[in-house]
């Protein structure tokens, strides 16, 4: 069974605490927090204050996905704010290795994310510094985009790389995850599924949506 990490990007921000608690009650494993700076990606979202506000509210690990340039400048503050996992993008810093070391030194789990067009080799030489390998299955910046099919094949290759070099590293898939592709993603190697619109969007309740994702992932 994969870990399910609802992304609050698609939550109702006027009722954020309530919706995070609903996701927790419905069995979410992590809460995924998408931080965007309007520079690395064409969107601006949230920062330290949201992580700080959620920290005392939920017992779930806060999985902070930094879509910002020079993430190494902000790693320590996100950990101090309450992040349990901090993920940086390889494309956003000339100092991937240093950024990962900073995350661990600050006391959090270190994640590295790659965009859909970035070669998977980028993971290879830092596998030993990683707790989480995040495979983007859409272009980062927005919720509710369509899953890029090629990601399935990338996921299989990433799984082989991970199994060979660092079996303890978790593989997280982010973007366009829904009940329709959850089982396939698990079969091909996903350990953590991020889902925003599939959990917080649509007419059904958060509990129903998360339940549907869990059932699909288990199939
Ligand atoms: C996209 C973010 C995702 C986003 C996923 O840049 O990294 O975490 O919330 O949204 P869905 O699940 O709607 O594709
Ligand atoms: Zn994300």
PDB file of C-alpha atoms and ligand atoms in Angstrom:
ATOM      1  CA  UNK A   1       0.000   0.000   0.000  1.00  0.00           C
ATOM      2  CA  UNK A   2       1.483   3.394  -0.944  1.00  0.00           C
ATOM      3  CA  UNK A   3       1.466   6.402   1.337  1.00  0.00           C
ATOM      4  CA  UNK A   4      -1.179   8.939   0.320  1.00  0.00           C
ATOM      5  CA  UNK A   5      -0.165  12.595   0.460  1.00  0.00           C
ATOM      6  CA  UNK A   6      -3.045  14.988  -0.260  1.00  0.00           C
ATOM      7  CA  UNK A   7      -1.786  18.272  -1.704  1.00  0.00           C
ATOM      8  CA  UNK A   8      -3.412  21.266  -0.056  1.00  0.00           C
ATOM      9  CA  UNK A   9      -2.860  23.300  -3.212  1.00  0.00           C
ATOM     10  CA  UNK A  10      -6.376  22.253  -4.224  1.00  0.00           C
ATOM     11  CA  UNK A  11      -7.910  22.786  -0.786  1.00  0.00           C
ATOM     12  CA  UNK A  12     -10.290  25.599   0.116  1.00  0.00           C
ATOM     13  CA  UNK A  13      -7.888  28.039   1.747  1.00  0.00           C
ATOM     14  CA  UNK A  14     -10.645  29.766   3.648  1.00  0.00           C
ATOM     15  CA  UNK A  15     -11.163  26.438   5.452  1.00  0.00           C
ATOM     16  CA  UNK A  16      -7.657  25.043   5.306  1.00  0.00           C
ATOM     17  CA  UNK A  17      -7.365  23.714   8.854  1.00  0.00           C
ATOM     18  CA  UNK A  18     -10.716  21.992   8.668  1.00  0.00           C
ATOM     19  CA  UNK A  19      -9.853  20.356   5.358  1.00  0.00           C
ATOM     20  CA  UNK A  20      -6.467  19.135   6.581  1.00  0.00           C
ATOM     21  CA  UNK A  21      -8.162  17.596   9.614  1.00  0.00           C
ATOM     22  CA  UNK A  22     -10.709  15.956   7.312  1.00  0.00           C
ATOM     23  CA  UNK A  23      -7.887  14.463   5.254  1.00  0.00           C
ATOM     24  CA  UNK A  24      -6.182  13.241   8.428  1.00  0.00           C
ATOM     25  CA  UNK A  25      -9.399  11.684   9.720  1.00  0.00           C
ATOM     26  CA  UNK A  26      -9.899   9.984   6.368  1.00  0.00           C
ATOM     27  CA  UNK A  27      -6.510   8.282   6.641  1.00  0.00           C
ATOM     28  CA  UNK A  28      -4.077  10.540   4.784  1.00  0.00           C
ATOM     29  CA  UNK A  29      -0.472   9.593   5.530  1.00  0.00           C
ATOM     30  CA  UNK A  30       1.277  12.908   4.807  1.00  0.00           C
ATOM     31  CA  UNK A  31       0.149  16.444   4.029  1.00  0.00           C
ATOM     32  CA  UNK A  32       1.810  17.764   0.858  1.00  0.00           C
ATOM     33  CA  UNK A  33       2.535  21.507   0.848  1.00  0.00           C
ATOM     34  CA  UNK A  34       3.377  23.113  -2.515  1.00  0.00           C
ATOM     35  CA  UNK A  35       5.537  26.203  -2.147  1.00  0.00           C
ATOM     36  CA  UNK A  36       5.852  28.293  -5.343  1.00  0.00           C
ATOM     37  CA  UNK A  37       7.736  31.514  -5.891  1.00  0.00           C
ATOM     38  CA  UNK A  38       6.543  32.856  -9.255  1.00  0.00           C
ATOM     39  CA  UNK A  39      10.083  32.414 -10.593  1.00  0.00           C
ATOM     40  CA  UNK A  40      10.839  28.713 -10.792  1.00  0.00           C
ATOM     41  CA  UNK A  41       7.203  28.179 -11.711  1.00  0.00           C
ATOM     42  CA  UNK A  42       4.610  30.639 -13.037  1.00  0.00           C
ATOM     43  CA  UNK A  43       2.541  30.638  -9.871  1.00  0.00           C
ATOM     44  CA  UNK A  44       2.828  31.898  -6.304  1.00  0.00           C
ATOM     45  CA  UNK A  45       1.341  29.952  -3.424  1.00  0.00           C
ATOM     46  CA  UNK A  46       2.323  29.698   0.223  1.00  0.00           C
ATOM     47  CA  UNK A  47       5.307  29.842   2.541  1.00  0.00           C
ATOM     48  CA  UNK A  48       6.473  29.523   6.114  1.00  0.00           C
ATOM     49  CA  UNK A  49       3.343  30.837   7.771  1.00  0.00           C
ATOM     50  CA  UNK A  50       1.171  28.088   6.329  1.00  0.00           C
ATOM     51  CA  UNK A  51       3.584  25.375   7.472  1.00  0.00           C
ATOM     52  CA  UNK A  52       3.723  27.017  10.905  1.00  0.00           C
ATOM     53  CA  UNK A  53      -0.047  27.174  11.110  1.00  0.00           C
ATOM     54  CA  UNK A  54      -0.502  23.524  10.153  1.00  0.00           C
ATOM     55  CA  UNK A  55       2.236  22.153  12.406  1.00  0.00           C
ATOM     56  CA  UNK A  56       0.313  22.210  15.700  1.00  0.00           C
ATOM     57  CA  UNK A  57      -2.928  21.233  13.971  1.00  0.00           C
ATOM     58  CA  UNK A  58      -2.057  17.809  12.578  1.00  0.00           C
ATOM     59  CA  UNK A  59       0.080  14.890  13.659  1.00  0.00           C
ATOM     60  CA  UNK A  60       0.784  13.951  10.044  1.00  0.00           C
ATOM     61  CA  UNK A  61       4.212  14.591   8.525  1.00  0.00           C
ATOM     62  CA  UNK A  62       4.316  17.817   6.508  1.00  0.00           C
ATOM     63  CA  UNK A  63       5.798  17.075   3.090  1.00  0.00           C
ATOM     64  CA  UNK A  64       7.034  20.405   1.775  1.00  0.00           C
ATOM     65  CA  UNK A  65       7.664  20.601  -1.978  1.00  0.00           C
ATOM     66  CA  UNK A  66       9.753  23.675  -2.775  1.00  0.00           C
ATOM     67  CA  UNK A  67       9.202  24.966  -6.308  1.00  0.00           C
ATOM     68  CA  UNK A  68      11.440  27.966  -5.747  1.00  0.00           C
ATOM     69  CA  UNK A  69      14.799  29.115  -7.079  1.00  0.00           C
ATOM     70  CA  UNK A  70      17.808  28.748  -4.783  1.00  0.00           C
ATOM     71  CA  UNK A  71      15.881  26.608  -2.303  1.00  0.00           C
ATOM     72  CA  UNK A  72      19.011  26.199  -0.149  1.00  0.00           C
ATOM     73  CA  UNK A  73      18.401  29.758   1.110  1.00  0.00           C
ATOM     74  CA  UNK A  74      15.120  28.729   2.745  1.00  0.00           C
ATOM     75  CA  UNK A  75      15.550  25.098   3.779  1.00  0.00           C
ATOM     76  CA  UNK A  76      16.348  25.818   7.427  1.00  0.00           C
ATOM     77  CA  UNK A  77      13.378  28.118   7.848  1.00  0.00           C
ATOM     78  CA  UNK A  78      10.978  25.544   6.453  1.00  0.00           C
ATOM     79  CA  UNK A  79      12.335  22.902   8.814  1.00  0.00           C
ATOM     80  CA  UNK A  80      12.053  25.355  11.717  1.00  0.00           C
ATOM     81  CA  UNK A  81       8.471  26.056  10.638  1.00  0.00           C
ATOM     82  CA  UNK A  82       7.675  22.359  10.992  1.00  0.00           C
ATOM     83  CA  UNK A  83       8.474  20.575   7.724  1.00  0.00           C
ATOM     84  CA  UNK A  84       9.242  16.874   8.128  1.00  0.00           C
ATOM     85  CA  UNK A  85      10.238  16.302   4.518  1.00  0.00           C
ATOM     86  CA  UNK A  86      11.721  19.072   2.372  1.00  0.00           C
ATOM     87  CA  UNK A  87      12.024  18.502  -1.368  1.00  0.00           C
ATOM     88  CA  UNK A  88      14.019  20.753  -3.678  1.00  0.00           C
ATOM     89  CA  UNK A  89      14.078  20.783  -7.465  1.00  0.00           C
ATOM     90  CA  UNK A  90      17.292  19.814  -9.209  1.00  0.00           C
ATOM     91  CA  UNK A  91      16.574  22.451 -11.876  1.00  0.00           C
ATOM     92  CA  UNK A  92      16.269  25.218  -9.280  1.00  0.00           C
ATOM     93  CA  UNK A  93      19.735  25.172  -7.756  1.00  0.00           C
ATOM     94  CA  UNK A  94      23.341  24.805  -8.873  1.00  0.00           C
ATOM     95  CA  UNK A  95      23.954  23.158  -5.474  1.00  0.00           C
ATOM     96  CA  UNK A  96      21.756  20.089  -5.295  1.00  0.00           C
ATOM     97  CA  UNK A  97      24.147  18.154  -3.094  1.00  0.00           C
ATOM     98  CA  UNK A  98      24.563  21.036  -0.649  1.00  0.00           C
ATOM     99  CA  UNK A  99      20.827  21.633  -0.480  1.00  0.00           C
ATOM    100  CA  UNK A 100      20.199  17.984   0.393  1.00  0.00           C
ATOM    101  CA  UNK A 101      22.866  18.060   3.081  1.00  0.00           C
ATOM    102  CA  UNK A 102      21.350  21.222   4.544  1.00  0.00           C
ATOM    103  CA  UNK A 103      17.945  19.571   4.792  1.00  0.00           C
ATOM    104  CA  UNK A 104      19.299  16.592   6.678  1.00  0.00           C
ATOM    105  CA  UNK A 105      21.504  18.753   8.883  1.00  0.00           C
ATOM    106  CA  UNK A 106      18.421  20.763   9.799  1.00  0.00           C
ATOM    107  CA  UNK A 107      16.742  17.549  10.907  1.00  0.00           C
ATOM    108  CA  UNK A 108      14.293  16.786   8.094  1.00  0.00           C
ATOM    109  CA  UNK A 109      14.112  14.135   5.425  1.00  0.00           C
ATOM    110  CA  UNK A 110      15.638  15.229   2.145  1.00  0.00           C
ATOM    111  CA  UNK A 111      13.816  15.008  -1.167  1.00  0.00           C
ATOM    112  CA  UNK A 112      14.880  15.783  -4.714  1.00  0.00           C
ATOM    113  CA  UNK A 113      12.341  16.473  -7.470  1.00  0.00           C
ATOM    114  CA  UNK A 114      12.815  16.284 -11.227  1.00  0.00           C
ATOM    115  CA  UNK A 115      10.631  17.887 -13.884  1.00  0.00           C
ATOM    116  CA  UNK A 116       9.234  15.729 -16.691  1.00  0.00           C
ATOM    117  CA  UNK A 117      12.065  16.578 -19.107  1.00  0.00           C
ATOM    118  CA  UNK A 118      14.984  16.279 -16.680  1.00  0.00           C
ATOM    119  CA  UNK A 119      17.116  13.163 -17.151  1.00  0.00           C
ATOM    120  CA  UNK A 120      16.769  10.619 -14.371  1.00  0.00           C
ATOM    121  CA  UNK A 121      20.571  10.476 -14.144  1.00  0.00           C
ATOM    122  CA  UNK A 122      20.303  13.545 -11.973  1.00  0.00           C
ATOM    123  CA  UNK A 123      19.236  11.250  -9.153  1.00  0.00           C
ATOM    124  CA  UNK A 124      22.128   8.886  -9.543  1.00  0.00           C
ATOM    125  CA  UNK A 125      24.998  10.632  -7.788  1.00  0.00           C
ATOM    126  CA  UNK A 126      22.905  11.890  -4.883  1.00  0.00           C
ATOM    127  CA  UNK A 127      20.949   8.722  -4.099  1.00  0.00           C
ATOM    128  CA  UNK A 128      22.981   8.371  -0.907  1.00  0.00           C
ATOM    129  CA  UNK A 129      21.909  11.842   0.256  1.00  0.00           C
ATOM    130  CA  UNK A 130      18.226  11.222  -0.409  1.00  0.00           C
ATOM    131  CA  UNK A 131      15.242  10.030   1.562  1.00  0.00           C
ATOM    132  CA  UNK A 132      12.726  10.789  -1.186  1.00  0.00           C
ATOM    133  CA  UNK A 133      12.873  10.910  -4.986  1.00  0.00           C
ATOM    134  CA  UNK A 134       9.999  12.947  -6.388  1.00  0.00           C
ATOM    135  CA  UNK A 135       9.030  12.323  -9.980  1.00  0.00           C
ATOM    136  CA  UNK A 136       6.933  15.134 -11.461  1.00  0.00           C
ATOM    137  CA  UNK A 137       4.255  13.714 -13.719  1.00  0.00           C
ATOM    138  CA  UNK A 138       3.040  17.174 -14.790  1.00  0.00           C
ATOM    139  CA  UNK A 139       4.944  20.420 -15.236  1.00  0.00           C
ATOM    140  CA  UNK A 140       5.095  21.976 -11.785  1.00  0.00           C
ATOM    141  CA  UNK A 141       3.070  25.096 -11.113  1.00  0.00           C
ATOM    142  CA  UNK A 142      -0.599  24.180 -10.991  1.00  0.00           C
ATOM    143  CA  UNK A 143      -2.982  21.574  -9.683  1.00  0.00           C
ATOM    144  CA  UNK A 144      -5.482  19.805 -11.880  1.00  0.00           C
ATOM    145  CA  UNK A 145      -3.259  19.140 -14.893  1.00  0.00           C
ATOM    146  CA  UNK A 146      -3.306  16.003 -16.995  1.00  0.00           C
ATOM    147  CA  UNK A 147      -0.870  13.210 -16.128  1.00  0.00           C
ATOM    148  CA  UNK A 148       1.973  12.970 -18.678  1.00  0.00           C
ATOM    149  CA  UNK A 149       1.894   9.328 -19.882  1.00  0.00           C
ATOM    150  CA  UNK A 150       5.647   9.119 -20.409  1.00  0.00           C
ATOM    151  CA  UNK A 151       5.984   9.399 -16.614  1.00  0.00           C
ATOM    152  CA  UNK A 152       5.039   5.725 -16.292  1.00  0.00           C
ATOM    153  CA  UNK A 153       8.113   4.621 -18.153  1.00  0.00           C
ATOM    154  CA  UNK A 154      10.264   7.101 -16.215  1.00  0.00           C
ATOM    155  CA  UNK A 155       8.859   5.705 -12.990  1.00  0.00           C
ATOM    156  CA  UNK A 156       9.940   2.182 -13.911  1.00  0.00           C
ATOM    157  CA  UNK A 157      13.447   3.370 -14.688  1.00  0.00           C
ATOM    158  CA  UNK A 158      13.598   5.340 -11.456  1.00  0.00           C
ATOM    159  CA  UNK A 159      12.482   2.298  -9.521  1.00  0.00           C
ATOM    160  CA  UNK A 160      15.292   0.217 -11.065  1.00  0.00           C
ATOM    161  CA  UNK A 161      17.816   2.941 -10.219  1.00  0.00           C
ATOM    162  CA  UNK A 162      16.526   3.231  -6.671  1.00  0.00           C
ATOM    163  CA  UNK A 163      16.470  -0.546  -6.118  1.00  0.00           C
ATOM    164  CA  UNK A 164      20.064  -0.789  -7.316  1.00  0.00           C
ATOM    165  CA  UNK A 165      21.559   2.185  -5.475  1.00  0.00           C
ATOM    166  CA  UNK A 166      19.441   3.008  -2.430  1.00  0.00           C
ATOM    167  CA  UNK A 167      16.487   0.691  -1.731  1.00  0.00           C
ATOM    168  CA  UNK A 168      15.413   2.697   1.313  1.00  0.00           C
ATOM    169  CA  UNK A 169      14.654   5.846  -0.730  1.00  0.00           C
ATOM    170  CA  UNK A 170      10.930   6.447  -1.227  1.00  0.00           C
ATOM    171  CA  UNK A 171       9.626   7.248  -4.702  1.00  0.00           C
ATOM    172  CA  UNK A 172       6.902   9.907  -4.782  1.00  0.00           C
ATOM    173  CA  UNK A 173       4.797  10.689  -7.844  1.00  0.00           C
ATOM    174  CA  UNK A 174       3.241  14.154  -8.102  1.00  0.00           C
ATOM    175  CA  UNK A 175       0.821  15.472 -10.700  1.00  0.00           C
ATOM    176  CA  UNK A 176      -2.350  14.140 -12.265  1.00  0.00           C
ATOM    177  CA  UNK A 177      -2.656  11.268  -9.790  1.00  0.00           C
ATOM    178  CA  UNK A 178      -6.216   9.930  -9.574  1.00  0.00           C
ATOM    179  CA  UNK A 179      -8.063   6.670  -8.952  1.00  0.00           C
ATOM    180  CA  UNK A 180      -7.762   5.903 -12.686  1.00  0.00           C
ATOM    181  CA  UNK A 181      -3.954   5.635 -12.605  1.00  0.00           C
ATOM    182  CA  UNK A 182      -3.180   4.878  -8.956  1.00  0.00           C
ATOM    183  CA  UNK A 183      -2.851   1.106  -9.305  1.00  0.00           C
ATOM    184  CA  UNK A 184      -0.612   1.437 -12.335  1.00  0.00           C
ATOM    185  CA  UNK A 185       1.624   3.888 -10.474  1.00  0.00           C
ATOM    186  CA  UNK A 186       1.956   1.545  -7.510  1.00  0.00           C
ATOM    187  CA  UNK A 187       2.701  -1.377  -9.818  1.00  0.00           C
ATOM    188  CA  UNK A 188       5.456   0.589 -11.500  1.00  0.00           C
ATOM    189  CA  UNK A 189       7.126   1.680  -8.294  1.00  0.00           C
ATOM    190  CA  UNK A 190       5.400   4.588  -6.544  1.00  0.00           C
ATOM    191  CA  UNK A 191       5.705   4.511  -2.740  1.00  0.00           C
ATOM    192  CA  UNK A 192       4.004   7.866  -2.155  1.00  0.00           C
ATOM    193  CA  UNK A 193       1.136   9.279  -4.203  1.00  0.00           C
ATOM    194  CA  UNK A 194       0.517  13.030  -4.105  1.00  0.00           C
ATOM    195  CA  UNK A 195      -3.002  14.042  -5.091  1.00  0.00           C
ATOM    196  CA  UNK A 196      -4.494  17.510  -4.991  1.00  0.00           C
ATOM    197  CA  UNK A 197      -7.571  17.862  -7.160  1.00  0.00           C
ATOM    198  CA  UNK A 198      -8.435  14.162  -6.778  1.00  0.00           C
ATOM    199  CA  UNK A 199      -8.743  14.663  -3.004  1.00  0.00           C
ATOM    200  CA  UNK A 200      -9.867  18.277  -2.485  1.00  0.00           C
ATOM    201  CA  UNK A 201     -11.619  18.909  -5.801  1.00  0.00           C
ATOM    202  CA  UNK A 202     -14.895  17.623  -7.171  1.00  0.00           C
ATOM    203  CA  UNK A 203     -18.295  17.213  -5.630  1.00  0.00           C
ATOM    204  CA  UNK A 204     -17.633  14.295  -3.254  1.00  0.00           C
ATOM    205  CA  UNK A 205     -16.306  14.732   0.278  1.00  0.00           C
ATOM    206  CA  UNK A 206     -12.609  14.623   1.120  1.00  0.00           C
ATOM    207  CA  UNK A 207     -13.170  11.308   2.892  1.00  0.00           C
ATOM    208  CA  UNK A 208     -14.942   9.817  -0.132  1.00  0.00           C
ATOM    209  CA  UNK A 209     -12.268  11.061  -2.521  1.00  0.00           C
ATOM    210  CA  UNK A 210      -9.426   9.760  -0.389  1.00  0.00           C
ATOM    211  CA  UNK A 211     -11.240   6.458   0.068  1.00  0.00           C
ATOM    212  CA  UNK A 212     -11.642   6.108  -3.690  1.00  0.00           C
ATOM    213  CA  UNK A 213      -7.939   6.782  -4.195  1.00  0.00           C
ATOM    214  CA  UNK A 214      -6.985   4.265  -1.515  1.00  0.00           C
ATOM    215  CA  UNK A 215      -9.260   1.584  -2.957  1.00  0.00           C
ATOM    216  CA  UNK A 216      -7.888   2.180  -6.438  1.00  0.00           C
ATOM    217  CA  UNK A 217      -4.270   2.114  -5.263  1.00  0.00           C
ATOM    218  CA  UNK A 218      -4.868  -1.174  -3.475  1.00  0.00           C
ATOM    219  CA  UNK A 219      -6.370  -2.882  -6.525  1.00  0.00           C
TER     220      UNK A 219
HETATM  221  C1  LIG B   1       2.058  20.786  -8.986  1.00  0.00           C
HETATM  222  C2  LIG B   1       2.181  20.400  -7.536  1.00  0.00           C
HETATM  223  C3  LIG B   1       1.297  19.286  -7.158  1.00  0.00           C
HETATM  224  C4  LIG B   1      -0.163  19.575  -7.335  1.00  0.00           C
HETATM  225  C5  LIG B   1      -0.796  18.324  -7.831  1.00  0.00           C
HETATM  226  O1  LIG B   1       3.054  21.700  -9.304  1.00  0.00           O
HETATM  227  O2  LIG B   1       3.506  20.002  -7.240  1.00  0.00           O
HETATM  228  O3  LIG B   1       1.570  18.806  -5.852  1.00  0.00           O
HETATM  229  O4  LIG B   1      -0.827  19.969  -6.162  1.00  0.00           O
HETATM  230  O5  LIG B   1      -2.105  18.582  -8.165  1.00  0.00           O
HETATM  231  P1  LIG B   1      -3.009  17.477  -8.869  1.00  0.00           P
HETATM  232  O6  LIG B   1      -3.021  16.277  -8.006  1.00  0.00           O
HETATM  233  O7  LIG B   1      -4.321  18.159  -8.996  1.00  0.00           O
HETATM  234  O8  LIG B   1      -2.358  17.192 -10.214  1.00  0.00           O
HETATM  235 ZN1  LIG B   2       3.820  19.025  -5.226  1.00  0.00          ZN
END
